[in-house]
């Protein structure tokens, strides 16, 4: 089978940096905690677990820790969590991705000047929660085009739109347009990270020319889900798999060209396994 593998796949620079930070801390010894899993990739999390790294899921769990190092992952956290770590006299290693940190700085500054922050992204996603935790006044989350269409604002503040770093770029543009058409006084900063934009554009163009598309990534990875969504629009034969084990396909003869892309947390060895399998067995 002929296969096109996207070039912009595997761990993005932010996730890579965060994972390296954890391995570096492991060398120094002591109790190491990450605030949330460092990546959605289960194999990496398991390997770190073997090395004694523990994952904290909430500020309540953080409150139980008496000593050690807390590593903040690439998604970032709200301002409160930094304060809690400091007040508990724990060491903090901040591996927040610089693209996420930039959003924190923007929303903190803009909300302080009295603007109403709107985060275009998935409500409940840790990055979005963290971003909201840097706003001086409560932020609003818009997840979809429908929510943007239904949105109505009665206040008198200027609206200020930012996006989750992994949001679908075209969808973000459409949402901005809806806000402008509604006649709101709105400022926009496109905070979708470059790695995401490049990955999505490449995935779209590959999906448009292949007969079948495979998207590899963790079940909980929102950037992989978005890639799947994008590829599905271009190629209805799109499959979302976590590892090679999920790939049980009977291919119709008409399939001659297969495309492969992967989310930001997918390690290279899984991508390679899948592409070799498809090349040889299909
Ligand atoms: Fe950072 Fe973009 Fe990765 S925001 S964590 S480089 S997907």
Short mmCIF file of C-alpha atoms and ligand atoms in Angstrom, two decimals:
data_model
loop_
_atom_site.label_atom_id
_atom_site.label_comp_id
_atom_site.label_asym_id
_atom_site.label_seq_id
_atom_site.Cartn_x
_atom_site.Cartn_y
_atom_site.Cartn_z
CA UNK A 1 0.00 0.00 0.00
CA UNK A 2 1.19 3.46 -0.76
CA UNK A 3 1.27 5.64 2.33
CA UNK A 4 1.68 9.36 2.95
CA UNK A 5 2.82 10.13 6.48
CA UNK A 6 2.43 13.71 7.70
CA UNK A 7 5.72 15.37 8.53
CA UNK A 8 4.39 17.45 11.40
CA UNK A 9 3.49 14.68 13.80
CA UNK A 10 4.53 13.27 17.13
CA UNK A 11 5.30 15.19 20.29
CA UNK A 12 5.10 18.93 19.74
CA UNK A 13 7.83 21.12 21.13
CA UNK A 14 5.83 22.10 24.24
CA UNK A 15 5.03 18.52 25.25
CA UNK A 16 8.59 17.40 24.49
CA UNK A 17 9.96 20.14 26.71
CA UNK A 18 7.61 19.20 29.55
CA UNK A 19 8.48 15.50 29.35
CA UNK A 20 12.21 16.36 29.35
CA UNK A 21 11.66 18.49 32.44
CA UNK A 22 10.17 15.51 34.29
CA UNK A 23 13.02 13.15 33.33
CA UNK A 24 15.49 15.82 34.41
CA UNK A 25 13.81 16.11 37.81
CA UNK A 26 13.79 12.33 38.20
CA UNK A 27 17.62 12.49 38.08
CA UNK A 28 17.69 14.91 40.98
CA UNK A 29 15.69 12.55 43.22
CA UNK A 30 13.09 13.39 45.85
CA UNK A 31 9.33 13.22 45.51
CA UNK A 32 8.25 14.27 42.05
CA UNK A 33 4.67 15.11 41.14
CA UNK A 34 3.14 16.36 37.91
CA UNK A 35 0.01 18.48 38.06
CA UNK A 36 -2.08 16.36 35.68
CA UNK A 37 -0.61 13.70 33.39
CA UNK A 38 2.38 15.19 31.56
CA UNK A 39 1.06 13.86 28.23
CA UNK A 40 -1.96 11.89 27.10
CA UNK A 41 0.39 9.19 26.05
CA UNK A 42 -0.12 6.23 28.39
CA UNK A 43 3.26 4.62 27.75
CA UNK A 44 5.18 7.71 28.80
CA UNK A 45 2.98 8.15 31.87
CA UNK A 46 3.53 4.49 32.84
CA UNK A 47 7.30 4.77 32.40
CA UNK A 48 7.38 7.85 34.62
CA UNK A 49 5.19 6.11 37.16
CA UNK A 50 7.80 3.32 37.34
CA UNK A 51 10.38 5.97 38.08
CA UNK A 52 8.30 7.15 41.02
CA UNK A 53 6.59 10.16 39.45
CA UNK A 54 3.09 10.67 40.82
CA UNK A 55 0.25 12.50 39.09
CA UNK A 56 -1.84 14.97 41.09
CA UNK A 57 -5.30 15.60 39.67
CA UNK A 58 -6.66 18.43 41.79
CA UNK A 59 -5.81 21.19 44.25
CA UNK A 60 -7.31 18.94 46.95
CA UNK A 61 -4.73 16.27 46.18
CA UNK A 62 -2.04 18.92 46.04
CA UNK A 63 -3.01 20.01 49.54
CA UNK A 64 -1.99 16.56 50.87
CA UNK A 65 1.63 16.92 49.72
CA UNK A 66 4.17 17.84 52.35
CA UNK A 67 7.40 17.95 50.38
CA UNK A 68 8.85 17.53 46.91
CA UNK A 69 8.66 19.03 43.45
CA UNK A 70 5.51 19.79 41.50
CA UNK A 71 5.90 20.01 37.75
CA UNK A 72 3.35 22.00 35.82
CA UNK A 73 2.68 20.43 32.45
CA UNK A 74 2.52 22.11 29.04
CA UNK A 75 -1.24 22.81 29.37
CA UNK A 76 -0.51 25.19 32.24
CA UNK A 77 -2.59 25.82 35.36
CA UNK A 78 -4.52 28.69 36.93
CA UNK A 79 -2.80 31.33 39.02
CA UNK A 80 -4.28 29.82 42.21
CA UNK A 81 -2.29 26.62 41.76
CA UNK A 82 1.04 28.48 41.64
CA UNK A 83 0.03 30.26 44.82
CA UNK A 84 -0.94 27.01 46.48
CA UNK A 85 2.39 25.38 45.56
CA UNK A 86 4.24 28.40 46.95
CA UNK A 87 2.19 28.50 50.15
CA UNK A 88 2.90 24.79 50.77
CA UNK A 89 6.65 25.43 50.35
CA UNK A 90 6.94 22.95 47.51
CA UNK A 91 9.39 23.34 44.67
CA UNK A 92 7.72 24.32 41.41
CA UNK A 93 9.06 23.44 37.97
CA UNK A 94 7.00 25.31 35.42
CA UNK A 95 6.85 23.45 32.10
CA UNK A 96 3.89 25.45 30.79
CA UNK A 97 4.30 25.74 27.04
CA UNK A 98 5.33 29.29 26.10
CA UNK A 99 2.36 29.49 23.69
CA UNK A 100 0.01 28.81 26.61
CA UNK A 101 1.91 31.16 28.91
CA UNK A 102 1.40 33.88 26.31
CA UNK A 103 -2.40 33.39 26.56
CA UNK A 104 -2.22 33.63 30.36
CA UNK A 105 -0.37 36.93 30.08
CA UNK A 106 -2.81 38.29 27.49
CA UNK A 107 -5.99 37.40 29.39
CA UNK A 108 -4.61 38.64 32.70
CA UNK A 109 -3.68 41.99 31.18
CA UNK A 110 -6.83 42.44 29.07
CA UNK A 111 -9.23 41.40 31.81
CA UNK A 112 -7.48 43.85 34.15
CA UNK A 113 -8.31 46.68 31.72
CA UNK A 114 -11.99 45.75 31.98
CA UNK A 115 -12.45 43.65 28.87
CA UNK A 116 -14.69 40.59 28.84
CA UNK A 117 -12.54 37.58 27.95
CA UNK A 118 -14.01 34.91 25.71
CA UNK A 119 -12.02 31.71 25.32
CA UNK A 120 -12.85 29.76 22.18
CA UNK A 121 -12.10 26.18 23.16
CA UNK A 122 -13.39 23.14 25.00
CA UNK A 123 -14.97 23.93 28.33
CA UNK A 124 -13.46 21.68 30.97
CA UNK A 125 -10.21 21.13 29.06
CA UNK A 126 -7.32 21.71 31.51
CA UNK A 127 -5.72 24.32 29.29
CA UNK A 128 -8.98 26.29 29.09
CA UNK A 129 -9.53 25.95 32.84
CA UNK A 130 -5.99 27.18 33.45
CA UNK A 131 -6.49 30.15 31.12
CA UNK A 132 -9.74 31.07 32.87
CA UNK A 133 -7.82 31.03 36.11
CA UNK A 134 -5.68 33.96 34.89
CA UNK A 135 -8.64 36.22 34.11
CA UNK A 136 -9.35 38.90 36.70
CA UNK A 137 -13.09 38.62 36.00
CA UNK A 138 -15.03 35.49 34.98
CA UNK A 139 -14.33 34.44 31.39
CA UNK A 140 -16.85 32.94 28.97
CA UNK A 141 -16.08 29.78 26.99
CA UNK A 142 -17.44 29.27 23.47
CA UNK A 143 -17.00 25.72 22.22
CA UNK A 144 -18.74 25.61 18.87
CA UNK A 145 -20.27 27.56 15.99
CA UNK A 146 -23.74 26.89 17.46
CA UNK A 147 -22.72 28.40 20.78
CA UNK A 148 -21.29 31.41 18.98
CA UNK A 149 -24.53 31.87 17.04
CA UNK A 150 -26.62 31.61 20.20
CA UNK A 151 -24.32 33.88 22.20
CA UNK A 152 -25.81 37.13 23.37
CA UNK A 153 -23.99 39.65 25.53
CA UNK A 154 -25.89 42.26 27.52
CA UNK A 155 -22.93 43.88 29.28
CA UNK A 156 -21.11 47.02 28.21
CA UNK A 157 -17.53 45.68 28.15
CA UNK A 158 -15.46 45.29 25.02
CA UNK A 159 -15.22 41.61 24.13
CA UNK A 160 -11.78 40.04 23.81
CA UNK A 161 -11.43 36.70 22.05
CA UNK A 162 -8.60 34.22 22.41
CA UNK A 163 -8.45 30.55 21.39
CA UNK A 164 -7.32 27.34 23.02
CA UNK A 165 -3.90 26.59 21.47
CA UNK A 166 -5.17 23.43 19.77
CA UNK A 167 -8.48 24.80 18.49
CA UNK A 168 -9.49 24.15 14.88
CA UNK A 169 -8.09 27.15 13.00
CA UNK A 170 -10.87 27.46 10.39
CA UNK A 171 -13.56 27.09 13.03
CA UNK A 172 -11.97 29.86 15.06
CA UNK A 173 -12.08 32.17 12.02
CA UNK A 174 -15.77 31.33 11.53
CA UNK A 175 -16.54 32.08 15.17
CA UNK A 176 -14.73 35.42 14.94
CA UNK A 177 -16.84 36.23 11.87
CA UNK A 178 -20.06 35.39 13.75
CA UNK A 179 -19.05 37.76 16.55
CA UNK A 180 -18.26 40.53 14.08
CA UNK A 181 -21.56 40.03 12.26
CA UNK A 182 -23.39 40.39 15.55
CA UNK A 183 -21.95 43.90 15.72
CA UNK A 184 -20.09 43.45 19.02
CA UNK A 185 -17.14 45.60 19.89
CA UNK A 186 -14.63 42.77 19.76
CA UNK A 187 -10.83 42.43 19.73
CA UNK A 188 -9.27 39.14 18.66
CA UNK A 189 -5.90 37.52 19.17
CA UNK A 190 -5.35 34.26 17.36
CA UNK A 191 -3.62 32.20 20.04
CA UNK A 192 -3.76 28.87 18.23
CA UNK A 193 -0.21 27.63 18.36
CA UNK A 194 1.87 27.35 15.26
CA UNK A 195 2.50 23.62 15.75
CA UNK A 196 -1.27 23.05 15.77
CA UNK A 197 -1.95 25.20 12.74
CA UNK A 198 0.78 23.52 10.68
CA UNK A 199 -0.35 20.05 11.76
CA UNK A 200 -4.01 20.75 10.94
CA UNK A 201 -3.27 22.31 7.55
CA UNK A 202 -1.07 19.39 6.58
CA UNK A 203 -3.64 16.83 7.82
CA UNK A 204 -6.37 18.55 5.77
CA UNK A 205 -4.33 18.52 2.59
CA UNK A 206 -3.29 14.86 2.98
CA UNK A 207 -6.86 13.77 3.81
CA UNK A 208 -8.09 15.53 0.66
CA UNK A 209 -5.97 13.35 -1.61
CA UNK A 210 -6.00 9.89 -0.01
CA UNK A 211 -8.57 7.07 -0.10
CA UNK A 212 -8.23 6.39 3.60
CA UNK A 213 -6.89 8.41 6.51
CA UNK A 214 -5.61 7.15 9.86
CA UNK A 215 -5.38 9.53 12.81
CA UNK A 216 -3.30 8.20 15.72
CA UNK A 217 -3.56 9.58 19.23
CA UNK A 218 -4.78 9.18 22.80
CA UNK A 219 -8.49 8.91 23.45
CA UNK A 220 -8.43 11.95 25.72
CA UNK A 221 -6.27 14.07 23.44
CA UNK A 222 -8.35 16.99 22.24
CA UNK A 223 -5.86 17.99 19.53
CA UNK A 224 -6.09 14.47 18.05
CA UNK A 225 -9.89 14.64 18.09
CA UNK A 226 -9.70 17.90 16.18
CA UNK A 227 -7.39 16.34 13.61
CA UNK A 228 -9.90 13.54 13.22
CA UNK A 229 -12.71 16.05 12.73
CA UNK A 230 -10.70 17.91 10.08
CA UNK A 231 -9.70 14.76 8.20
CA UNK A 232 -13.26 13.44 8.31
CA UNK A 233 -14.45 16.55 6.45
CA UNK A 234 -12.08 15.74 3.60
CA UNK A 235 -12.13 11.94 3.63
CA UNK A 236 -15.03 9.94 5.01
CA UNK A 237 -12.79 6.88 5.32
CA UNK A 238 -11.03 8.36 8.35
CA UNK A 239 -10.15 6.21 11.37
CA UNK A 240 -9.09 7.25 14.86
CA UNK A 241 -6.80 4.75 16.57
CA UNK A 242 -4.70 4.81 19.72
CA UNK A 243 -2.25 2.07 18.80
CA UNK A 244 -1.77 -0.54 16.09
CA UNK A 245 -4.02 -2.91 18.09
CA UNK A 246 -7.04 -0.75 17.20
CA UNK A 247 -6.46 -1.17 13.49
CA UNK A 248 -8.81 -3.94 12.34
CA UNK A 249 -9.72 -3.05 8.81
CA UNK A 250 -10.94 -4.87 5.78
CA UNK A 251 -9.97 -2.54 3.00
CA UNK A 252 -11.96 -2.30 -0.19
CA UNK A 253 -9.84 -2.79 -3.32
CA UNK A 254 -10.41 0.80 -4.33
CA UNK A 255 -8.14 1.99 -1.49
CA UNK A 256 -4.75 2.69 -3.04
CA UNK A 257 -3.39 5.54 -1.01
CA UNK A 258 -3.49 5.84 2.79
CA UNK A 259 -2.65 8.97 4.79
CA UNK A 260 -1.40 8.97 8.38
CA UNK A 261 -1.29 11.79 10.87
CA UNK A 262 -1.00 11.88 14.67
CA UNK A 263 -1.72 14.11 17.64
CA UNK A 264 0.81 16.08 19.66
CA UNK A 265 1.24 13.37 22.32
CA UNK A 266 1.74 10.39 20.03
CA UNK A 267 5.22 8.88 20.29
CA UNK A 268 7.16 8.17 17.11
CA UNK A 269 7.43 4.43 17.72
CA UNK A 270 3.63 4.00 17.54
CA UNK A 271 3.46 6.07 14.35
CA UNK A 272 6.21 3.99 12.82
CA UNK A 273 4.57 0.71 13.80
CA UNK A 274 1.32 1.77 12.16
CA UNK A 275 2.92 3.00 8.96
CA UNK A 276 5.03 -0.14 8.55
CA UNK A 277 2.01 -2.32 9.14
CA UNK A 278 -0.10 -0.45 6.58
CA UNK A 279 2.68 -0.49 3.98
CA UNK A 280 3.32 -4.21 4.30
CA UNK A 281 -0.05 -5.73 5.19
CA UNK A 282 -2.58 -3.69 3.25
FE1 LIG B 1 2.53 24.10 23.07
FE2 LIG B 1 1.31 23.95 20.82
FE3 LIG B 1 2.28 21.83 21.90
S1 LIG B 1 0.71 25.13 22.58
S2 LIG B 1 2.10 22.18 24.04
S3 LIG B 1 3.45 23.56 21.15
S4 LIG B 1 0.39 21.94 20.75
#
